[in-house]
PDB file of C-alpha atoms in Angstrom:
ATOM      1  CA  MET A 540       0.000   0.000   0.000  1.00 52.00           C
ATOM      2  CA  VAL A 541       1.255   3.469  -0.863  1.00 61.00           C
ATOM      3  CA  GLY A 542       1.313   6.117   1.887  1.00 72.00           C
ATOM      4  CA  ASP A 543       0.696   9.321  -0.092  1.00 87.00           C
ATOM      5  CA  TYR A 544       0.347   9.162  -3.854  1.00 87.00           C
ATOM      6  CA  TYR A 545       1.548  12.731  -4.384  1.00 89.00           C
ATOM      7  CA  GLU A 546       4.639  12.197  -2.260  1.00 90.00           C
ATOM      8  CA  THR A 547       5.317   8.940  -4.060  1.00 87.00           C
ATOM      9  CA  LEU A 548       5.403  10.752  -7.412  1.00 88.00           C
ATOM     10  CA  GLU A 549       7.273  13.678  -5.818  1.00 90.00           C
ATOM     11  CA  ILE A 550       4.675  16.261  -6.916  1.00 91.00           C
ATOM     12  CA  ASN A 551       2.347  18.649  -5.115  1.00 90.00           C
ATOM     13  CA  ARG A 552      -1.437  18.497  -5.032  1.00 88.00           C
ATOM     14  CA  ASN A 553      -1.769  21.236  -7.636  1.00 88.00           C
ATOM     15  CA  ALA A 554       0.063  19.136 -10.208  1.00 86.00           C
ATOM     16  CA  THR A 555      -1.434  19.063 -13.690  1.00 90.00           C
ATOM     17  CA  ASP A 556      -2.021  15.963 -15.757  1.00 87.00           C
ATOM     18  CA  ALA A 557       1.177  16.749 -17.667  1.00 87.00           C
ATOM     19  CA  ASP A 558       3.083  17.002 -14.355  1.00 89.00           C
ATOM     20  CA  ILE A 559       1.742  13.607 -13.282  1.00 90.00           C
ATOM     21  CA  LYS A 560       2.781  11.977 -16.557  1.00 89.00           C
ATOM     22  CA  LYS A 561       6.199  13.583 -16.432  1.00 90.00           C
ATOM     23  CA  ALA A 562       6.775  12.447 -12.849  1.00 88.00           C
ATOM     24  CA  TYR A 563       5.696   8.875 -13.582  1.00 88.00           C
ATOM     25  CA  ARG A 564       7.900   8.725 -16.663  1.00 88.00           C
ATOM     26  CA  ARG A 565      10.963   9.759 -14.671  1.00 87.00           C
ATOM     27  CA  LEU A 566      10.377   7.572 -11.596  1.00 88.00           C
ATOM     28  CA  ALA A 567       9.177   4.482 -13.462  1.00 84.00           C
ATOM     29  CA  LEU A 568      12.308   4.508 -15.582  1.00 84.00           C
ATOM     30  CA  LYS A 569      14.412   5.107 -12.478  1.00 84.00           C
ATOM     31  CA  PHE A 570      12.967   2.334 -10.307  1.00 84.00           C
ATOM     32  CA  HIS A 571      12.185  -0.300 -12.941  1.00 81.00           C
ATOM     33  CA  PRO A 572      13.954  -3.504 -11.863  1.00 77.00           C
ATOM     34  CA  SER A 573      15.527  -3.811 -15.301  1.00 71.00           C
ATOM     35  CA  SER A 574      16.577  -0.169 -15.592  1.00 61.00           C
ATOM     36  CA  ASN A 575      19.911  -0.333 -13.780  1.00 56.00           C
ATOM     37  CA  ARG A 576      21.406  -2.066 -10.752  1.00 60.00           C
ATOM     38  CA  GLU A 577      21.772   1.019  -8.572  1.00 62.00           C
ATOM     39  CA  THR A 578      18.223   2.459  -8.592  1.00 64.00           C
ATOM     40  CA  GLY A 579      16.085  -0.494  -9.680  1.00 69.00           C
ATOM     41  CA  SER A 580      13.575  -1.372  -6.940  1.00 78.00           C
ATOM     42  CA  PRO A 581      10.531  -3.665  -7.435  1.00 84.00           C
ATOM     43  CA  GLU A 582       8.847  -2.219  -4.334  1.00 85.00           C
ATOM     44  CA  LYS A 583       9.240   1.426  -5.325  1.00 87.00           C
ATOM     45  CA  PHE A 584       8.397   0.572  -8.938  1.00 86.00           C
ATOM     46  CA  SER A 585       5.088  -0.932  -7.745  1.00 88.00           C
ATOM     47  CA  GLN A 586       4.337   2.077  -5.517  1.00 89.00           C
ATOM     48  CA  VAL A 587       4.952   4.498  -8.384  1.00 88.00           C
ATOM     49  CA  GLY A 588       2.704   2.406 -10.635  1.00 88.00           C
ATOM     50  CA  GLU A 589      -0.138   2.458  -8.107  1.00 90.00           C
ATOM     51  CA  ALA A 590       0.200   6.207  -7.509  1.00 88.00           C
ATOM     52  CA  TYR A 591       0.040   6.887 -11.243  1.00 90.00           C
ATOM     53  CA  ASP A 592      -2.912   4.493 -11.686  1.00 89.00           C
ATOM     54  CA  VAL A 593      -4.906   6.592  -9.214  1.00 88.00           C
ATOM     55  CA  LEU A 594      -3.792  10.143 -10.012  1.00 89.00           C
ATOM     56  CA  SER A 595      -4.022   9.726 -13.800  1.00 87.00           C
ATOM     57  CA  ASP A 596      -7.721   8.740 -13.508  1.00 85.00           C
ATOM     58  CA  LEU A 597      -9.979  11.744 -12.895  1.00 85.00           C
ATOM     59  CA  ARG A 598     -12.600   9.847 -10.854  1.00 82.00           C
ATOM     60  CA  LYS A 599     -10.078   8.003  -8.707  1.00 84.00           C
ATOM     61  CA  LYS A 600      -8.090  11.184  -8.177  1.00 86.00           C
ATOM     62  CA  ALA A 601     -11.199  13.158  -7.184  1.00 84.00           C
ATOM     63  CA  THR A 602     -12.175  10.477  -4.660  1.00 84.00           C
ATOM     64  CA  TYR A 603      -8.658  10.342  -3.248  1.00 84.00           C
ATOM     65  CA  ASP A 604      -8.378  14.142  -3.017  1.00 85.00           C
ATOM     66  CA  LYS A 605     -11.655  14.398  -1.067  1.00 84.00           C
ATOM     67  CA  PHE A 606     -11.737  11.257   1.060  1.00 82.00           C
ATOM     68  CA  GLY A 607      -8.115  10.135   1.143  1.00 81.00           C
ATOM     69  CA  GLN A 608      -6.870   6.599   0.743  1.00 78.00           C
ATOM     70  CA  GLU A 609      -9.441   5.241   3.182  1.00 79.00           C
ATOM     71  CA  GLY A 610     -12.293   6.561   1.094  1.00 75.00           C
ATOM     72  CA  LEU A 611     -10.661   5.321  -2.103  1.00 78.00           C
ATOM     73  CA  THR A 612      -9.989   1.764  -0.920  1.00 78.00           C
ATOM     74  CA  GLY A 613     -12.936   1.472   1.477  1.00 74.00           C
ATOM     75  CA  GLY A 614     -15.569   3.175  -0.637  1.00 69.00           C
ATOM     76  CA  ILE A 615     -17.447   6.471  -0.314  1.00 63.00           C
ATOM     77  CA  PRO A 616     -19.712   6.676   2.778  1.00 58.00           C
ATOM     78  CA  PRO A 617     -23.512   6.574   2.126  1.00 54.00           C
ATOM     79  CA  GLU A 618     -24.052  10.241   2.961  1.00 53.00           C
ATOM     80  CA  PHE A 619     -21.863  11.183  -0.021  1.00 54.00           C
ATOM     81  CA  GLY A 620     -23.152   8.601  -2.484  1.00 50.00           C
ATOM     82  CA  SER A 621     -26.110   9.190  -4.766  1.00 47.00           C
ATOM     83  CA  SER A 622     -27.585   5.696  -4.183  1.00 44.00           C
ATOM     84  CA  GLY A 623     -27.107   5.650  -0.417  1.00 40.00           C
ATOM     85  CA  ALA A 624     -24.660   2.746  -0.692  1.00 39.00           C
ATOM     86  CA  TRP A 625     -20.902   2.670  -0.586  1.00 42.00           C
ATOM     87  CA  SER A 626     -19.185   3.058  -3.928  1.00 54.00           C
ATOM     88  CA  SER A 627     -16.995   0.346  -5.396  1.00 63.00           C
ATOM     89  CA  LYS A 628     -13.722  -0.057  -3.559  1.00 74.00           C
ATOM     90  CA  TYR A 629     -10.438   0.614  -5.342  1.00 77.00           C
ATOM     91  CA  VAL A 630      -7.877  -2.178  -5.410  1.00 82.00           C
ATOM     92  CA  TYR A 631      -4.660  -1.838  -7.411  1.00 82.00           C
ATOM     93  CA  HIS A 632      -4.227  -4.767  -9.759  1.00 81.00           C
ATOM     94  CA  GLY A 633      -0.694  -5.237  -8.495  1.00 81.00           C
ATOM     95  CA  LYS A 634       0.890  -5.429 -11.934  1.00 83.00           C
ATOM     96  CA  PRO A 635       3.197  -2.412 -12.254  1.00 83.00           C
ATOM     97  CA  ASP A 636       4.647  -3.847 -15.468  1.00 83.00           C
ATOM     98  CA  LYS A 637       1.167  -3.612 -17.010  1.00 83.00           C
ATOM     99  CA  THR A 638       0.912   0.067 -16.033  1.00 83.00           C
ATOM    100  CA  PHE A 639       4.418   0.605 -17.397  1.00 82.00           C
ATOM    101  CA  ARG A 640       3.632  -1.015 -20.764  1.00 78.00           C
ATOM    102  CA  GLU A 641       0.351   0.869 -21.133  1.00 78.00           C
ATOM    103  CA  PHE A 642       2.142   4.164 -20.514  1.00 78.00           C
ATOM    104  CA  PHE A 643       5.163   3.626 -22.754  1.00 71.00           C
ATOM    105  CA  GLY A 644       3.694   1.149 -25.236  1.00 62.00           C
ATOM    106  CA  GLY A 645       5.152  -2.216 -26.191  1.00 53.00           C
ATOM    107  CA  ASP A 646       6.820  -4.953 -24.190  1.00 50.00           C
ATOM    108  CA  ASN A 647      10.243  -3.308 -24.259  1.00 51.00           C
ATOM    109  CA  PRO A 648       9.916   0.428 -23.654  1.00 52.00           C
ATOM    110  CA  PHE A 649      13.654   0.671 -23.019  1.00 51.00           C
ATOM    111  CA  ALA A 650      14.208   0.239 -26.741  1.00 47.00           C
ATOM    112  CA  ASP A 651      12.986   3.827 -27.190  1.00 45.00           C
ATOM    113  CA  PHE A 652      14.000   5.684 -24.017  1.00 45.00           C
ATOM    114  CA  PHE A 653      17.098   6.600 -22.040  1.00 42.00           C
ATOM    115  CA  THR A 654      17.753   8.882 -19.089  1.00 40.00           C
ATOM    116  CA  ASN A 655      20.446  11.429 -18.409  1.00 41.00           C
ATOM    117  CA  ASP A 656      21.445   9.640 -15.201  1.00 43.00           C
ATOM    118  CA  ALA A 657      22.497   6.374 -16.819  1.00 41.00           C
ATOM    119  CA  PRO A 658      21.826   4.335 -19.940  1.00 43.00           C
ATOM    120  CA  LEU A 659      18.868   2.007 -19.398  1.00 44.00           C
ATOM    121  CA  GLN A 660      19.217  -1.749 -19.428  1.00 44.00           C
ATOM    122  CA  PHE A 661      16.683  -4.411 -20.216  1.00 43.00           C
ATOM    123  CA  GLY A 662      17.248  -8.090 -19.636  1.00 42.00           C
ATOM    124  CA  GLY A 663      20.831  -7.381 -18.651  1.00 40.00           C
ATOM    125  CA  LEU A 664      21.619  -5.733 -21.983  1.00 38.00           C
ATOM    126  CA  GLN A 665      22.349  -2.022 -22.337  1.00 43.00           C
ATOM    127  CA  HIS A 666      20.279  -0.063 -24.841  1.00 46.00           C
ATOM    128  CA  GLU A 667      21.223   3.474 -25.728  1.00 48.00           C
ATOM    129  CA  VAL A 668      19.025   5.158 -28.293  1.00 51.00           C
ATOM    130  CA  VAL A 669      20.642   7.267 -30.986  1.00 61.00           C
ATOM    131  CA  LYS A 670      18.168  10.019 -31.767  1.00 68.00           C
ATOM    132  CA  THR A 671      17.682  10.647 -35.463  1.00 78.00           C
ATOM    133  CA  GLN A 672      16.954  14.075 -36.892  1.00 78.00           C
ATOM    134  CA  GLY A 673      13.637  14.704 -38.559  1.00 74.00           C
ATOM    135  CA  PRO A 674      13.362  15.755 -42.211  1.00 81.00           C
ATOM    136  CA  HIS A 675      14.505  19.243 -43.182  1.00 84.00           C
ATOM    137  CA  ILE A 676      11.862  21.707 -44.344  1.00 87.00           C
ATOM    138  CA  GLU A 677      12.742  23.842 -47.366  1.00 90.00           C
ATOM    139  CA  ARG A 678      10.932  27.066 -48.281  1.00 92.00           C
ATOM    140  CA  ASP A 679      11.555  29.621 -51.023  1.00 94.00           C
ATOM    141  CA  LEU A 680      12.495  33.143 -49.985  1.00 94.00           C
ATOM    142  CA  HIS A 681      11.479  35.518 -52.773  1.00 95.00           C
ATOM    143  CA  LEU A 682      13.613  38.656 -52.870  1.00 95.00           C
ATOM    144  CA  SER A 683      13.733  41.562 -55.304  1.00 95.00           C
ATOM    145  CA  LEU A 684      16.930  42.714 -56.977  1.00 96.00           C
ATOM    146  CA  ASP A 685      16.760  45.841 -54.810  1.00 95.00           C
ATOM    147  CA  ASP A 686      16.607  43.651 -51.656  1.00 95.00           C
ATOM    148  CA  LEU A 687      19.704  41.785 -52.812  1.00 96.00           C
ATOM    149  CA  PHE A 688      21.516  44.995 -53.782  1.00 95.00           C
ATOM    150  CA  HIS A 689      20.969  46.913 -50.545  1.00 94.00           C
ATOM    151  CA  GLY A 690      20.386  44.090 -48.077  1.00 94.00           C
ATOM    152  CA  CYS A 691      17.363  44.049 -45.777  1.00 94.00           C
ATOM    153  CA  ARG A 692      15.724  42.268 -42.844  1.00 94.00           C
ATOM    154  CA  LYS A 693      12.829  39.882 -43.434  1.00 94.00           C
ATOM    155  CA  HIS A 694      10.490  38.404 -40.825  1.00 94.00           C
ATOM    156  CA  ILE A 695       8.963  35.059 -41.783  1.00 92.00           C
ATOM    157  CA  LYS A 696       6.189  33.350 -39.821  1.00 91.00           C
ATOM    158  CA  ILE A 697       6.393  29.575 -39.635  1.00 89.00           C
ATOM    159  CA  SER A 698       4.055  26.992 -38.112  1.00 88.00           C
ATOM    160  CA  ARG A 699       5.614  23.939 -36.537  1.00 84.00           C
ATOM    161  CA  ARG A 700       4.666  21.032 -34.278  1.00 84.00           C
ATOM    162  CA  VAL A 701       5.837  21.443 -30.665  1.00 84.00           C
ATOM    163  CA  MET A 702       5.807  18.691 -28.031  1.00 80.00           C
ATOM    164  CA  ASN A 703       3.877  19.269 -24.806  1.00 82.00           C
ATOM    165  CA  GLU A 704       5.438  18.803 -21.370  1.00 75.00           C
ATOM    166  CA  ASP A 705       4.111  15.249 -21.138  1.00 71.00           C
ATOM    167  CA  GLY A 706       6.459  14.252 -23.958  1.00 70.00           C
ATOM    168  CA  CYS A 707       3.660  12.372 -25.720  1.00 72.00           C
ATOM    169  CA  THR A 708       1.271  14.908 -27.235  1.00 77.00           C
ATOM    170  CA  SER A 709       1.973  17.939 -29.395  1.00 79.00           C
ATOM    171  CA  ILE A 710       0.373  21.137 -30.708  1.00 85.00           C
ATOM    172  CA  ILE A 711       0.962  23.494 -33.640  1.00 89.00           C
ATOM    173  CA  LYS A 712       2.578  26.819 -32.744  1.00 87.00           C
ATOM    174  CA  ASP A 713       3.584  29.841 -34.832  1.00 90.00           C
ATOM    175  CA  LYS A 714       7.031  31.404 -34.634  1.00 90.00           C
ATOM    176  CA  ILE A 715       8.648  34.425 -36.286  1.00 93.00           C
ATOM    177  CA  LEU A 716      12.095  33.906 -37.792  1.00 93.00           C
ATOM    178  CA  ALA A 717      14.259  36.918 -38.685  1.00 94.00           C
ATOM    179  CA  ILE A 718      16.511  36.783 -41.756  1.00 94.00           C
ATOM    180  CA  ASN A 719      19.224  39.382 -42.281  1.00 94.00           C
ATOM    181  CA  VAL A 720      19.639  39.526 -46.060  1.00 94.00           C
ATOM    182  CA  LYS A 721      23.202  40.518 -46.908  1.00 94.00           C
ATOM    183  CA  PRO A 722      23.995  42.682 -49.961  1.00 95.00           C
ATOM    184  CA  GLY A 723      25.112  40.523 -52.867  1.00 94.00           C
ATOM    185  CA  TRP A 724      23.360  37.267 -51.948  1.00 95.00           C
ATOM    186  CA  LYS A 725      22.720  35.192 -55.057  1.00 94.00           C
ATOM    187  CA  GLU A 726      19.943  32.990 -56.335  1.00 93.00           C
ATOM    188  CA  GLY A 727      20.069  29.692 -54.485  1.00 94.00           C
ATOM    189  CA  THR A 728      21.679  31.024 -51.299  1.00 94.00           C
ATOM    190  CA  ARG A 729      20.548  28.813 -48.397  1.00 95.00           C
ATOM    191  CA  ILE A 730      19.729  30.219 -44.953  1.00 94.00           C
ATOM    192  CA  ILE A 731      19.563  27.476 -42.325  1.00 94.00           C
ATOM    193  CA  PHE A 732      17.744  27.632 -38.982  1.00 92.00           C
ATOM    194  CA  PRO A 733      18.996  24.541 -37.103  1.00 91.00           C
ATOM    195  CA  GLU A 734      16.401  22.343 -35.378  1.00 87.00           C
ATOM    196  CA  GLU A 735      13.476  24.743 -35.973  1.00 89.00           C
ATOM    197  CA  GLY A 736      11.373  22.077 -37.691  1.00 85.00           C
ATOM    198  CA  ASP A 737       8.638  19.875 -36.247  1.00 83.00           C
ATOM    199  CA  GLN A 738       9.331  18.307 -32.861  1.00 81.00           C
ATOM    200  CA  GLY A 739       8.612  14.655 -32.216  1.00 78.00           C
ATOM    201  CA  PRO A 740       9.134  12.122 -29.422  1.00 74.00           C
ATOM    202  CA  ASN A 741      12.660  10.690 -29.311  1.00 73.00           C
ATOM    203  CA  SER A 742      13.833  12.646 -32.335  1.00 77.00           C
ATOM    204  CA  ILE A 743      15.786  15.801 -33.080  1.00 83.00           C
ATOM    205  CA  PRO A 744      13.782  18.462 -34.977  1.00 87.00           C
ATOM    206  CA  GLY A 745      14.849  18.965 -38.571  1.00 85.00           C
ATOM    207  CA  ASP A 746      16.298  22.214 -39.867  1.00 90.00           C
ATOM    208  CA  ILE A 747      14.281  24.881 -41.656  1.00 92.00           C
ATOM    209  CA  VAL A 748      16.073  25.990 -44.809  1.00 93.00           C
ATOM    210  CA  PHE A 749      15.154  29.111 -46.786  1.00 94.00           C
ATOM    211  CA  ILE A 750      16.379  29.249 -50.395  1.00 95.00           C
ATOM    212  CA  VAL A 751      16.778  32.643 -52.071  1.00 95.00           C
ATOM    213  CA  ARG A 752      14.687  33.073 -55.235  1.00 95.00           C
ATOM    214  CA  GLN A 753      15.285  36.357 -57.062  1.00 95.00           C
ATOM    215  CA  THR A 754      12.299  38.020 -58.681  1.00 94.00           C
ATOM    216  CA  SER A 755      12.625  39.675 -62.103  1.00 93.00           C
ATOM    217  CA  HIS A 756      13.507  43.369 -62.509  1.00 94.00           C
ATOM    218  CA  LEU A 757      12.135  45.815 -65.074  1.00 93.00           C
ATOM    219  CA  LEU A 758      15.517  47.198 -66.164  1.00 94.00           C
ATOM    220  CA  PHE A 759      18.303  44.823 -65.173  1.00 95.00           C
ATOM    221  CA  VAL A 760      19.109  41.167 -65.594  1.00 95.00           C
ATOM    222  CA  ARG A 761      21.568  39.754 -63.104  1.00 95.00           C
ATOM    223  CA  GLN A 762      24.442  37.562 -64.264  1.00 93.00           C
ATOM    224  CA  HIS A 763      26.484  36.451 -61.237  1.00 92.00           C
ATOM    225  CA  ASN A 764      27.810  39.767 -59.857  1.00 94.00           C
ATOM    226  CA  ASP A 765      27.177  41.736 -63.062  1.00 96.00           C
ATOM    227  CA  LEU A 766      24.082  43.627 -64.150  1.00 96.00           C
ATOM    228  CA  ILE A 767      22.944  43.495 -67.771  1.00 96.00           C
ATOM    229  CA  TYR A 768      21.201  46.574 -69.161  1.00 96.00           C
ATOM    230  CA  LYS A 769      19.759  46.460 -72.698  1.00 95.00           C
ATOM    231  CA  VAL A 770      19.366  49.590 -74.851  1.00 94.00           C
ATOM    232  CA  GLN A 771      17.695  50.081 -78.223  1.00 93.00           C
ATOM    233  CA  ILE A 772      19.602  52.342 -80.633  1.00 92.00           C
ATOM    234  CA  THR A 773      19.307  53.353 -84.274  1.00 90.00           C
ATOM    235  CA  LEU A 774      21.792  52.404 -86.961  1.00 89.00           C
ATOM    236  CA  GLN A 775      22.855  56.024 -87.117  1.00 86.00           C
ATOM    237  CA  MET A 776      23.651  56.024 -83.392  1.00 91.00           C
ATOM    238  CA  ALA A 777      25.533  52.751 -83.725  1.00 90.00           C
ATOM    239  CA  LEU A 778      27.788  54.280 -86.406  1.00 89.00           C
ATOM    240  CA  THR A 779      28.199  57.831 -85.121  1.00 88.00           C
ATOM    241  CA  GLY A 780      28.194  57.582 -81.331  1.00 90.00           C
ATOM    242  CA  PHE A 781      25.834  58.562 -78.506  1.00 93.00           C
ATOM    243  CA  SER A 782      25.462  58.400 -74.699  1.00 93.00           C
ATOM    244  CA  VAL A 783      23.311  56.158 -72.476  1.00 93.00           C
ATOM    245  CA  ASP A 784      21.634  57.384 -69.277  1.00 94.00           C
ATOM    246  CA  VAL A 785      21.166  54.645 -66.643  1.00 95.00           C
ATOM    247  CA  GLN A 786      19.249  54.933 -63.365  1.00 93.00           C
ATOM    248  CA  THR A 787      21.258  52.747 -60.970  1.00 94.00           C
ATOM    249  CA  LEU A 788      19.831  50.603 -58.157  1.00 94.00           C
ATOM    250  CA  ASP A 789      21.225  53.024 -55.582  1.00 91.00           C
ATOM    251  CA  GLY A 790      19.341  55.953 -57.131  1.00 91.00           C
ATOM    252  CA  ARG A 791      22.056  57.645 -59.178  1.00 93.00           C
ATOM    253  CA  LEU A 792      21.702  58.718 -62.815  1.00 94.00           C
ATOM    254  CA  ILE A 793      24.887  58.028 -64.706  1.00 94.00           C
ATOM    255  CA  SER A 794      25.626  58.972 -68.302  1.00 94.00           C
ATOM    256  CA  ILE A 795      27.848  56.584 -70.266  1.00 94.00           C
ATOM    257  CA  PRO A 796      29.349  57.838 -73.557  1.00 94.00           C
ATOM    258  CA  VAL A 797      29.655  55.294 -76.373  1.00 93.00           C
ATOM    259  CA  ASN A 798      32.160  56.435 -78.978  1.00 91.00           C
ATOM    260  CA  ASP A 799      32.905  53.033 -80.489  1.00 90.00           C
ATOM    261  CA  ILE A 800      31.058  51.685 -83.504  1.00 91.00           C
ATOM    262  CA  VAL A 801      28.392  49.390 -82.093  1.00 92.00           C
ATOM    263  CA  HIS A 802      28.227  46.077 -83.935  1.00 91.00           C
ATOM    264  CA  PRO A 803      25.751  43.262 -83.087  1.00 87.00           C
ATOM    265  CA  SER A 804      28.132  41.555 -80.602  1.00 89.00           C
ATOM    266  CA  TYR A 805      29.423  44.749 -78.995  1.00 93.00           C
ATOM    267  CA  ASN A 806      28.990  45.319 -75.232  1.00 94.00           C
ATOM    268  CA  LYS A 807      29.889  48.372 -73.176  1.00 94.00           C
ATOM    269  CA  VAL A 808      31.375  47.423 -69.799  1.00 95.00           C
ATOM    270  CA  VAL A 809      31.185  49.919 -66.937  1.00 94.00           C
ATOM    271  CA  THR A 810      33.453  48.717 -64.147  1.00 94.00           C
ATOM    272  CA  GLY A 811      32.190  48.699 -60.559  1.00 93.00           C
ATOM    273  CA  GLU A 812      28.522  49.496 -61.256  1.00 94.00           C
ATOM    274  CA  GLY A 813      27.146  45.979 -60.797  1.00 94.00           C
ATOM    275  CA  MET A 814      26.028  44.003 -57.723  1.00 95.00           C
ATOM    276  CA  PRO A 815      27.965  44.145 -54.448  1.00 95.00           C
ATOM    277  CA  LEU A 816      30.023  41.051 -53.650  1.00 94.00           C
ATOM    278  CA  SER A 817      28.569  39.149 -50.687  1.00 89.00           C
ATOM    279  CA  GLN A 818      32.057  38.472 -49.283  1.00 89.00           C
ATOM    280  CA  ASP A 819      33.020  42.155 -49.586  1.00 90.00           C
ATOM    281  CA  PRO A 820      30.095  44.543 -50.196  1.00 87.00           C
ATOM    282  CA  ASP A 821      32.518  47.405 -50.873  1.00 89.00           C
ATOM    283  CA  GLN A 822      33.527  45.618 -54.074  1.00 93.00           C
ATOM    284  CA  ARG A 823      31.050  45.423 -56.951  1.00 94.00           C
ATOM    285  CA  GLY A 824      30.652  43.647 -60.228  1.00 95.00           C
ATOM    286  CA  ASN A 825      30.224  45.396 -63.565  1.00 96.00           C
ATOM    287  CA  LEU A 826      27.389  47.010 -65.447  1.00 96.00           C
ATOM    288  CA  ILE A 827      27.259  45.502 -68.936  1.00 96.00           C
ATOM    289  CA  ILE A 828      25.275  47.433 -71.528  1.00 96.00           C
ATOM    290  CA  THR A 829      24.049  45.453 -74.525  1.00 95.00           C
ATOM    291  CA  PHE A 830      22.510  46.988 -77.637  1.00 94.00           C
ATOM    292  CA  ASP A 831      19.594  46.199 -79.864  1.00 92.00           C
ATOM    293  CA  ILE A 832      20.317  47.991 -83.163  1.00 90.00           C
ATOM    294  CA  GLN A 833      17.180  49.007 -85.027  1.00 88.00           C
ATOM    295  CA  PHE A 834      17.781  48.760 -88.788  1.00 87.00           C
ATOM    296  CA  PRO A 835      15.492  50.658 -91.197  1.00 83.00           C
ATOM    297  CA  GLU A 836      12.853  48.480 -92.813  1.00 82.00           C
ATOM    298  CA  LYS A 837      12.999  50.299 -96.189  1.00 85.00           C
ATOM    299  CA  LEU A 838      15.377  52.646 -98.029  1.00 83.00           C
ATOM    300  CA  SER A 839      14.654  54.710-101.093  1.00 84.00           C
ATOM    301  CA  ALA A 840      17.009  54.490-104.072  1.00 86.00           C
ATOM    302  CA  GLU A 841      18.260  57.986-103.313  1.00 84.00           C
ATOM    303  CA  ARG A 842      19.138  57.107 -99.690  1.00 82.00           C
ATOM    304  CA  LYS A 843      20.823  53.904-100.776  1.00 81.00           C
ATOM    305  CA  CYS A 844      22.975  55.953-103.115  1.00 85.00           C
ATOM    306  CA  LEU A 845      23.884  58.373-100.337  1.00 82.00           C
ATOM    307  CA  ILE A 846      24.794  55.507 -98.014  1.00 79.00           C
ATOM    308  CA  LYS A 847      27.011  53.921-100.654  1.00 83.00           C
ATOM    309  CA  GLN A 848      28.771  57.219-101.168  1.00 79.00           C
ATOM    310  CA  ALA A 849      29.322  57.644 -97.400  1.00 75.00           C
ATOM    311  CA  LEU A 850      30.575  54.103 -96.916  1.00 77.00           C
ATOM    312  CA  ALA A 851      32.933  54.343 -99.857  1.00 75.00           C
ATOM    313  CA  TYR A 852      35.202  56.600 -97.778  1.00 71.00           C
ATOM    314  CA  ILE A 853      35.453  54.137 -94.844  1.00 66.00           C
TER     315      ILE A 853
END
C-alpha cells in the first residue's frame, strides 16, 4: 500500500495531468527492476505504478483528493453517495509492469528511451538510443533585386509542431524567424535555422532551410555579380556615337558615352557598377550594356545611293 500518492510521485497536489505523466515517466524509468542495478527497486516501482494508476484517472483522483486513501480503498460513505450505498472499492491490480507497458507502449519500452542519469538496461543488456533528426523543411524566400543589392531584414512566420510537457502529445505553434539579407546574396543562397522544424518524441527536430529566389527586374538582368542593361539604338547612333543614361539601383543617374562603332556583338562594360560582392560589399561587379540595333525596314534608291557614297570613304 502506498502512503501518499503525491509524495510517491514527488509532486504537489496542484500538479497538472502533464506534471503527473512527467513524474511517472521519470520515476518508473528510475525504479524499474531492469533499468539499472543502482536504482532499480521492485517495491518502489510498484508504488509508483499504483500512484500513477490513481492520479491519472480523474474519478479516482477526485475520490482520493476528497476522502483520502481510506475513502478510495474502502468506498465512499452513504451520505456522499447518490444511491445511499458505498461506492466500489479501489484495489490496485498489483501489476506495475502492465501500467508501465500501457504508458510507454510495447513490451520493451527501453528500446525507445534513455535517461540522463544512466543508460537504461533491459534483460541485462544495455540499450542506448541514438536520436535521429527529422526531415529538413525547405521554403523559397522571394527577394527583389533591390533587396539583394541593398540588403534588408525579413520576418517570416512559420508553423511547426511542438511537443507538450508530457512528452507524448503535441500542438501546432507559430514562430517568427528573422533573416538578415546581406547585400550581394545570389539565387540559391541557403539560410539554415537549425532544429526549428517539427518536434517529435525521441527525435531531433529537422532544420528549416530558406532558399533565395530572385524576382525579375524591369531594367536589369543579373548575371552572377554583373548587371545586364539592354538599350535600343538606331543604326545612325551605332555608327556615329551617342550616350546612355542609366538609373542605378542606388538611385544615381549616370551617363555613359559610347564612342565606339556598335556592332551586333558589342557590349559596353562599366566597371564597378554591378552588384555588391557578398564576401566584400565594398567591391562590386560590372554594369554591362548590350545593344539592340534598329535597322530601317525600307530605303529609297536615293538614300541607298547616299549611303554607298558615305561608306565608300570608310
